[in-house]
Amino acid sequence: MFAMKSALTCCLLALVSAVTAQTCFDSTCGAVITPLYRTYSADNDDHFYTNDASELVFVPNTASTYTPQGVAAGVFATQQGASVPLFRMFSVNPWDHFYTTDEQEVEEFGLIGYNLEGIAAYVYGDQICGSVPLFRLVHGVNVSGPGFGSDHFYTRLERQVALATGYTDQGIAAYVPIPGVVDGNALCETVPEN
């Protein structure tokens, strides 16, 4: 019995040390999280995301009306610490805005007619302290191949609702900071174990 308790205690200590081996630190940057706004065009079955409030009124390269749907996530307007670009692409056929951190996907989508519009925001490519997943889903998959669809949808919280309404899960697109202000990036640093 004592041996079993000792083994259990060792396992628990190993788990606790694995968790405490990562710690968040603060630098002096004081990066501010900006909202990634979500809008929707019913005419084109397309979600559009931007951290630029002026684009809520006029969506670039479109003549469609988009209705604001609130904030999809918090992002960085400029590169902060370990953040990476979230690329924005647009296609007329199918009418779709697509966002990715993966340069290979930028190439693949470019080959089927999507145009790179630039960097929508900065996000994390890997999960770090103070970040949560931003899920990517697609609705209306077309014949161009897996992953290509007529509407890409990105969310932190509404994944289950989107799945229930016919969207297909494409996994985690990126990681985004938890809403609020990140004091000095709140990046994770792996602390060497002693």
PDB file of C-alpha atoms in Angstrom, residues 33-34 36 50-51 74-87 101 118-125 174-177:
ATOM      1  CA  ILE A  33      -5.160  43.518 -27.748  1.00  0.00           C
ATOM      2  CA  THR A  34      -7.383  44.892 -30.496  1.00  0.00           C
ATOM      3  CA  LEU A  36     -10.981  41.221 -34.633  1.00  0.00           C
ATOM      4  CA  THR A  50     -10.822  42.819 -39.727  1.00  0.00           C
ATOM      5  CA  ASN A  51      -9.198  44.722 -36.887  1.00  0.00           C
ATOM      6  CA  GLY A  74      -8.733  39.601 -29.643  1.00  0.00           C
ATOM      7  CA  VAL A  75      -5.635  40.027 -31.832  1.00  0.00           C
ATOM      8  CA  PHE A  76      -2.587  42.244 -32.160  1.00  0.00           C
ATOM      9  CA  ALA A  77      -2.523  45.031 -34.763  1.00  0.00           C
ATOM     10  CA  THR A  78       1.277  44.795 -34.974  1.00  0.00           C
ATOM     11  CA  GLN A  79       3.709  41.962 -34.362  1.00  0.00           C
ATOM     12  CA  GLN A  80       4.236  41.364 -30.652  1.00  0.00           C
ATOM     13  CA  GLY A  81       6.672  38.871 -29.184  1.00  0.00           C
ATOM     14  CA  ALA A  82       5.980  35.391 -30.563  1.00  0.00           C
ATOM     15  CA  SER A  83       3.001  36.467 -32.676  1.00  0.00           C
ATOM     16  CA  VAL A  84       2.781  35.537 -36.370  1.00  0.00           C
ATOM     17  CA  PRO A  85       0.874  37.077 -39.297  1.00  0.00           C
ATOM     18  CA  LEU A  86      -2.724  36.053 -39.929  1.00  0.00           C
ATOM     19  CA  PHE A  87      -2.919  36.348 -43.719  1.00  0.00           C
ATOM     20  CA  THR A 101      -1.057  31.636 -40.539  1.00  0.00           C
ATOM     21  CA  GLY A 118      -2.248  41.244 -46.786  1.00  0.00           C
ATOM     22  CA  ILE A 119      -1.998  40.697 -43.056  1.00  0.00           C
ATOM     23  CA  ALA A 120      -5.302  40.894 -41.196  1.00  0.00           C
ATOM     24  CA  ALA A 121      -3.711  40.822 -37.740  1.00  0.00           C
ATOM     25  CA  TYR A 122      -1.095  39.070 -35.635  1.00  0.00           C
ATOM     26  CA  VAL A 123      -1.903  35.959 -33.609  1.00  0.00           C
ATOM     27  CA  TYR A 124      -0.013  33.045 -32.092  1.00  0.00           C
ATOM     28  CA  GLY A 125       0.898  29.983 -34.154  1.00  0.00           C
ATOM     29  CA  ALA A 174      -4.410  30.054 -34.603  1.00  0.00           C
ATOM     30  CA  TYR A 175      -4.273  30.962 -30.950  1.00  0.00           C
ATOM     31  CA  VAL A 176      -5.460  34.359 -29.790  1.00  0.00           C
ATOM     32  CA  PRO A 177      -4.912  36.273 -26.575  1.00  0.00           C
TER      33      PRO A 177
END
